[in-house]
Short mmCIF file of C-alpha atoms in Angstrom, two decimals:
data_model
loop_
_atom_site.label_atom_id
_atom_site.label_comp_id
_atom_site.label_asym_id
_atom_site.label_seq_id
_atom_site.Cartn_x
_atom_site.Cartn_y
_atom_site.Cartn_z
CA UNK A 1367 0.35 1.01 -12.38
CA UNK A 1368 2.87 3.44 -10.36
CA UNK A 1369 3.55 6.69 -9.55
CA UNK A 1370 6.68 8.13 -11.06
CA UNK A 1371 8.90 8.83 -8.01
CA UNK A 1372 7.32 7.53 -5.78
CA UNK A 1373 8.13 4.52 -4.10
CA UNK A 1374 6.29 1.07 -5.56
CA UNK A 1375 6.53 -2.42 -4.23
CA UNK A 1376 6.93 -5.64 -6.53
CA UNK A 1377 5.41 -8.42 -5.42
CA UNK A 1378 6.72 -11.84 -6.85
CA UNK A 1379 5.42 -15.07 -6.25
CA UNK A 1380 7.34 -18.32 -6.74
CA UNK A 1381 5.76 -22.12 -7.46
CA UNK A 1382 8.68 -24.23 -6.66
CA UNK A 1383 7.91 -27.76 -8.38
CA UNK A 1384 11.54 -28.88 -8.67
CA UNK A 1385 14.30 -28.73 -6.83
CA UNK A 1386 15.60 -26.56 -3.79
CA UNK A 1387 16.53 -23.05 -5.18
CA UNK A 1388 19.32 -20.51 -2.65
CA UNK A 1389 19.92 -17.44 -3.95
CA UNK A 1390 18.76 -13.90 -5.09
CA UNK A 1391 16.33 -11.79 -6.13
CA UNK A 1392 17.29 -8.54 -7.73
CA UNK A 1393 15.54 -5.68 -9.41
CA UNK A 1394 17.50 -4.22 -11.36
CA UNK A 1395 16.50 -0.76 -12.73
CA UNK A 1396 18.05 2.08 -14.59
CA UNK A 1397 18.17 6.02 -12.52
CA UNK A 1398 18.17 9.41 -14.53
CA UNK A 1399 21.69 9.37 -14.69
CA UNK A 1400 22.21 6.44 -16.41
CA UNK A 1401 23.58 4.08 -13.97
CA UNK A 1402 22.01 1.20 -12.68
CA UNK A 1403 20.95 0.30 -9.49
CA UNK A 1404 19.48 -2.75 -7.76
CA UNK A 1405 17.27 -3.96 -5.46
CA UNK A 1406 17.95 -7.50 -3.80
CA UNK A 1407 16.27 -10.18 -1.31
CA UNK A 1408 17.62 -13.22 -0.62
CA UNK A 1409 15.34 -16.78 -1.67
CA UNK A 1410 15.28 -19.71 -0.18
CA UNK A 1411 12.92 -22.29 -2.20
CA UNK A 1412 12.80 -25.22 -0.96
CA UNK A 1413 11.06 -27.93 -3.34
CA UNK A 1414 7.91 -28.18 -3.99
CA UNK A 1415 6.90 -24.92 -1.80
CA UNK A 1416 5.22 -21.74 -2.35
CA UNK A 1417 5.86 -18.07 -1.64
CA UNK A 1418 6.36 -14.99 -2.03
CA UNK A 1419 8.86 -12.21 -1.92
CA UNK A 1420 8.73 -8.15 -2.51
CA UNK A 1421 10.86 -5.79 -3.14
CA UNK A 1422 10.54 -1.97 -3.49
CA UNK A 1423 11.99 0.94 -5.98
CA UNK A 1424 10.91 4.19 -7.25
CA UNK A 1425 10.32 4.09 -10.88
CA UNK A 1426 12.07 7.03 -12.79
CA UNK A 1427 10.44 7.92 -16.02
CA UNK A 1428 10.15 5.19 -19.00
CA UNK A 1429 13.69 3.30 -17.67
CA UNK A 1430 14.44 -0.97 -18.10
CA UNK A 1431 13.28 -2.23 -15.35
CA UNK A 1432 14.49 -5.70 -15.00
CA UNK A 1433 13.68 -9.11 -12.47
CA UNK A 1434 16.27 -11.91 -12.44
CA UNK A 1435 16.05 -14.84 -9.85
CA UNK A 1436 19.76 -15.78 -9.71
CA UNK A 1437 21.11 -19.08 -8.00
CA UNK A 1438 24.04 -18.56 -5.14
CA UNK A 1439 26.69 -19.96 -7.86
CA UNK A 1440 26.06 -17.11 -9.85
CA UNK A 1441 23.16 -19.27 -12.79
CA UNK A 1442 20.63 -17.10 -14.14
CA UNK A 1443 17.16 -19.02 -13.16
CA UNK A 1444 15.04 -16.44 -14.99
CA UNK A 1445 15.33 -12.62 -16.43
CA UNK A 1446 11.75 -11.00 -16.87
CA UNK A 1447 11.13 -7.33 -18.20
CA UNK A 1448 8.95 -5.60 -15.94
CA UNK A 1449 6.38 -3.23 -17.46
CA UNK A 1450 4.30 -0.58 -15.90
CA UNK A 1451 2.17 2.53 -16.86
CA UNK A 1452 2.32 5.58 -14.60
CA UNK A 1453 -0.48 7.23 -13.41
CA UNK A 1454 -0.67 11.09 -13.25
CA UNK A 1455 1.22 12.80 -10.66
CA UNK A 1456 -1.18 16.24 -10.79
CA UNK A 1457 -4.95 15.85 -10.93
CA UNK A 1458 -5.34 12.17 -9.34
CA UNK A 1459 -6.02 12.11 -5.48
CA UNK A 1460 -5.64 8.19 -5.27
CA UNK A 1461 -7.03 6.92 -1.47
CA UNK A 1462 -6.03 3.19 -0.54
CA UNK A 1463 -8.98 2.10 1.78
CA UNK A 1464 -7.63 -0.22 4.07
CA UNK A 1465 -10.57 -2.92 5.67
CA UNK A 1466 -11.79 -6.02 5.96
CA UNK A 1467 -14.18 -5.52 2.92
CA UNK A 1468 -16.29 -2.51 1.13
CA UNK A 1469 -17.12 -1.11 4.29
CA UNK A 1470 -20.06 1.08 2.38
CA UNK A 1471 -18.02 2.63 -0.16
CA UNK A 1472 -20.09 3.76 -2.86
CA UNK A 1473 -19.26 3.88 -6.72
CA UNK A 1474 -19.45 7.49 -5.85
CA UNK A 1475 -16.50 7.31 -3.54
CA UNK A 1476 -14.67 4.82 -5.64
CA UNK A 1477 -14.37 7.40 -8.72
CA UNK A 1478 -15.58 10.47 -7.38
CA UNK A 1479 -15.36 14.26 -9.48
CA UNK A 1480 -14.69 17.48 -7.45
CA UNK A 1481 -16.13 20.60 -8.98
CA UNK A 1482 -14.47 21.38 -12.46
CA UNK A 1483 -10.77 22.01 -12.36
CA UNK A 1484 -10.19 19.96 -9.29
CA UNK A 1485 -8.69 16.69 -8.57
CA UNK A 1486 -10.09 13.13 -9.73
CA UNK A 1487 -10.53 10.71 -6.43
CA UNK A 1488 -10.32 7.20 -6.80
CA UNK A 1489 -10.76 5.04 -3.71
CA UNK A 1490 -9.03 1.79 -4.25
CA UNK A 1491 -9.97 -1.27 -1.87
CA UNK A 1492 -7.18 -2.99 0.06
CA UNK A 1493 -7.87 -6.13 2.28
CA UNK A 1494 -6.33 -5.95 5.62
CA UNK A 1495 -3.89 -9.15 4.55
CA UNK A 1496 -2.46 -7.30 1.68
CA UNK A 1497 -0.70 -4.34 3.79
CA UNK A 1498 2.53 -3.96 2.85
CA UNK A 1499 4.66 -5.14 5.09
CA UNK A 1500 7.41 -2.00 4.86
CA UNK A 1501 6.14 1.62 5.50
CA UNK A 1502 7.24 2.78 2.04
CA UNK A 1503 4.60 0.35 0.46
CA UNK A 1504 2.25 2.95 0.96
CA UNK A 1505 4.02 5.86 -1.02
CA UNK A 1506 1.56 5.64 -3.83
CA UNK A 1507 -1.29 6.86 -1.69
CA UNK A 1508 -2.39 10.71 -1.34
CA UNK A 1509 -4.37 9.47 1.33
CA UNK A 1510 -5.44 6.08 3.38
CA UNK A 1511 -8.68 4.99 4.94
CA UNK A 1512 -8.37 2.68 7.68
CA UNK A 1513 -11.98 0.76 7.97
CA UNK A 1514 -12.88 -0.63 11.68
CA UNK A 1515 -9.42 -1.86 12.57
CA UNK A 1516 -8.71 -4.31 15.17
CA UNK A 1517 -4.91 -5.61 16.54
CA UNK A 1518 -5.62 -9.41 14.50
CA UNK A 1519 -6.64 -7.61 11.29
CA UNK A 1520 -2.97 -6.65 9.92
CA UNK A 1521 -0.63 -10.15 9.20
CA UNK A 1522 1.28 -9.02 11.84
CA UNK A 1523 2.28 -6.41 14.31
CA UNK A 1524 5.15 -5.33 12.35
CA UNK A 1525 2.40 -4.62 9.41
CA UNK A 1526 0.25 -2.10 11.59
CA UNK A 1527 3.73 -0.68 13.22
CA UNK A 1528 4.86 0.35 9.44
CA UNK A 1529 1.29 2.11 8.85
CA UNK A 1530 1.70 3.77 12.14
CA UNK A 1531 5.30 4.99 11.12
CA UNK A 1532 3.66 6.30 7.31
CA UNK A 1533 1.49 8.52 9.07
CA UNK A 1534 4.47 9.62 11.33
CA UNK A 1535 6.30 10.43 8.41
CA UNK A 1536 3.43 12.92 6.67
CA UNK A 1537 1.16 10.37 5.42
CA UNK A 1538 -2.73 11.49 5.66
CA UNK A 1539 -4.31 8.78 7.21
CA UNK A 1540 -8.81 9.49 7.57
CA UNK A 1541 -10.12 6.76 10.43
CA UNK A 1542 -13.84 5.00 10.35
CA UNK A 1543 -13.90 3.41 13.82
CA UNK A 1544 -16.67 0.40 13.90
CA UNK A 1545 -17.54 -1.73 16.79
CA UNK A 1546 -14.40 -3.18 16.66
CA UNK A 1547 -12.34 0.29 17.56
CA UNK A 1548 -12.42 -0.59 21.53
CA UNK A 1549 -9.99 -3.37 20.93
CA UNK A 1550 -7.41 -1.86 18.53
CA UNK A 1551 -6.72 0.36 22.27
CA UNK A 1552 -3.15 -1.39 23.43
CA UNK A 1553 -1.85 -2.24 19.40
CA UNK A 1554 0.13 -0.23 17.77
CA UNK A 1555 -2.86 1.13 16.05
CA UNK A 1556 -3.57 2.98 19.53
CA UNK A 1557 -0.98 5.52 18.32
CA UNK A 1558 -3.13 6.45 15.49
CA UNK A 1559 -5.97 7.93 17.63
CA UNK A 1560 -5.97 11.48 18.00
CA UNK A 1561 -8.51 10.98 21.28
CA UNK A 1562 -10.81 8.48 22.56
CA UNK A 1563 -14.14 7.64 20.01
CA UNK A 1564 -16.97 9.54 21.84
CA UNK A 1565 -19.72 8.88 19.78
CA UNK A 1566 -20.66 7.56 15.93
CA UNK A 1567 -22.81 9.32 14.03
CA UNK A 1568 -23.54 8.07 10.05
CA UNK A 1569 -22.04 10.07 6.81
CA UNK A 1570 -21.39 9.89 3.37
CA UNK A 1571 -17.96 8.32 2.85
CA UNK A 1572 -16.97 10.50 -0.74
CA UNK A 1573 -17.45 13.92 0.85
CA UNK A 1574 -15.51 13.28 3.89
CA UNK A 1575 -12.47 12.21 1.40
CA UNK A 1576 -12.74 15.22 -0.06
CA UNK A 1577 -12.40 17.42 2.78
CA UNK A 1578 -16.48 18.82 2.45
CA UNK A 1579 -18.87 18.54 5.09
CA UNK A 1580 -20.80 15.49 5.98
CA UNK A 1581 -24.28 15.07 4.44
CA UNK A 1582 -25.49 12.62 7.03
CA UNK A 1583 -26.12 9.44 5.47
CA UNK A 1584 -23.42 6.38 4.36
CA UNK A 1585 -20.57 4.92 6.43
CA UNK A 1586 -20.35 5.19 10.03
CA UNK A 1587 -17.39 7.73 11.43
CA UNK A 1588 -16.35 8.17 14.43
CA UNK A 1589 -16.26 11.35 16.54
CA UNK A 1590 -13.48 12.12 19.14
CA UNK A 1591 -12.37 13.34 22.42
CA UNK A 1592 -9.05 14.85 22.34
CA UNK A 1593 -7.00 12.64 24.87
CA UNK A 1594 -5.41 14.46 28.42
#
C-alpha cells in the first residue's frame, strides 16, 4: 500500500544461490507526463549471500511500475511488475509507531474513529530495526510515535539522524519517553527533545494521537521542561 505522491520505499531482498552477480537495480516507473524515469542502486551479490537493497519513488496515479536486476554487461537477470493499491489521501490520518514492541497500544489506537465527519486513525507498528534508513522513508506518515527510544535501538546512527532530519523538515513527530529516555541524551535523538522529561504521568495513547485531552489511564508520556 502507498500514498499517491508521496514518497514510498521498495524494499527488495535477494537469495543469491549461484554465482557472483555486479550490477543494477532500477525502478523504473512511468510520471504524468508520460516519460519514464528511474530509480537505480548498484548490487553486488556475491554467491551464495543474502541481502537486501531499497530504493525509493513517488507513485503517480495507476502508472507501470517496473523492477529489473540487470548484470554490468547490460543481461537482464529478472523484470518484475510491481503492484500496489493506494490508500486515501483525505480522511486517513495514518501514524507509524516507532518502538521496540506494542508499547500499550490498544486496538482502540490501532483503528481509532474521531467524531463523525472526521479523519480515520490507524496506528501502524514499526520495530526499531525496520527504520528506513533515508529520511524520505517516512513520507507516508501523517504522524510518528517514537516509543522509549534509546541511541542502540535504530540500526545505526545514520537511521536516527534521518528521523531527526523528517521532523526538521515538517514531519509531526508525538514522543513517549520510558525509562530508557535518560540515555537517548548525547544521540542524535537528543535533538528531538523539546526540554528535559520532568516527570511521567500515565494516559491513554488514542486520544493523545488525536490531539484531545488525556483521560489518565494507558501508556506512559512524558512531561517536559522547556530547555534554557
Amino acid at each position: 500500500h502507498m500514498r499517491e505522491g508521496r514518497w514510498a520505499p521498495v524494499e527488495v531482498r535477494f537469495a543469491n544461490q549461484g554465482a557472483d552477480v555486479v550490477g543494477l537495480l532500477e525502478l523504473e516507473h512511468r510520471l504524468w507526463d508520460g516519460s519514464l524515469a528511474r530509480e537505480m542502486a548498484a548490487v553486488d551479490l556475491p554467491g551464495q549471500s543474502n541481502k537486501s537493497y531499497t530504493l525509493y519513488f513517488v507513485p503517480e496515479g495507476d502508472q507501470d511500475t517496473v523492477l529489473r536486476l540487470v548484470r554490468e554487461t547490460g543481461e537482464t537477470l529478472f523484470a518484475h511488475d510491481l503492484n500496489y493499491r493506494f490508500l486515501p489521501t483525505v480522511g486517513l490520518h495514518i501514524v507509524l509507531a516507532l518502538g521496540p514492541s506494542a508499547h500499550g497500544l490498544s486496538a482502540d489506537s490501532r483503528n481509532g474513529n474521531t467524531e463523525a465527519g472526521g479523519p480515520h486513525y490507524v496506528t501502524v507498528l514499526v520495530p526499531f530495526e525496520q527504520a528506513p534508513d533515508r529520511w524520505i522513508g517516512w513520507d507516508m506518515a501523517d504522524q510518528i510515535l517514537l516509543a522509549d527510544p534509546a541511541p542502540g535501538s535504530f540500526p545505526s546512527t545514520r537511521h536516527a539522524g534521518e528521523l531527526v532530519r523528517w521532523v526538521g523538515a515538517g514531519g509531526r513527530l508525538m514522543f513517549c519517553a520510558g525509562d530508557r529516555w535518560p540515555s537517548a541524551m548525547g544521540s542524535p535523538l537528543e535533538a528531538l527533545f523539546p526540554g528535559t522529561p520532568a516527570e511521567s504521568r500515565e494516559a491513554e495513547l488514542g486520544p493523545l494521537i488525536r490531539g484531545e485531552a488525556p483521560s489518565g489511564r494507558g501508556v506512559l508520556t512524558a512531561l517536559r521542561e522547556p530547555r534554557g
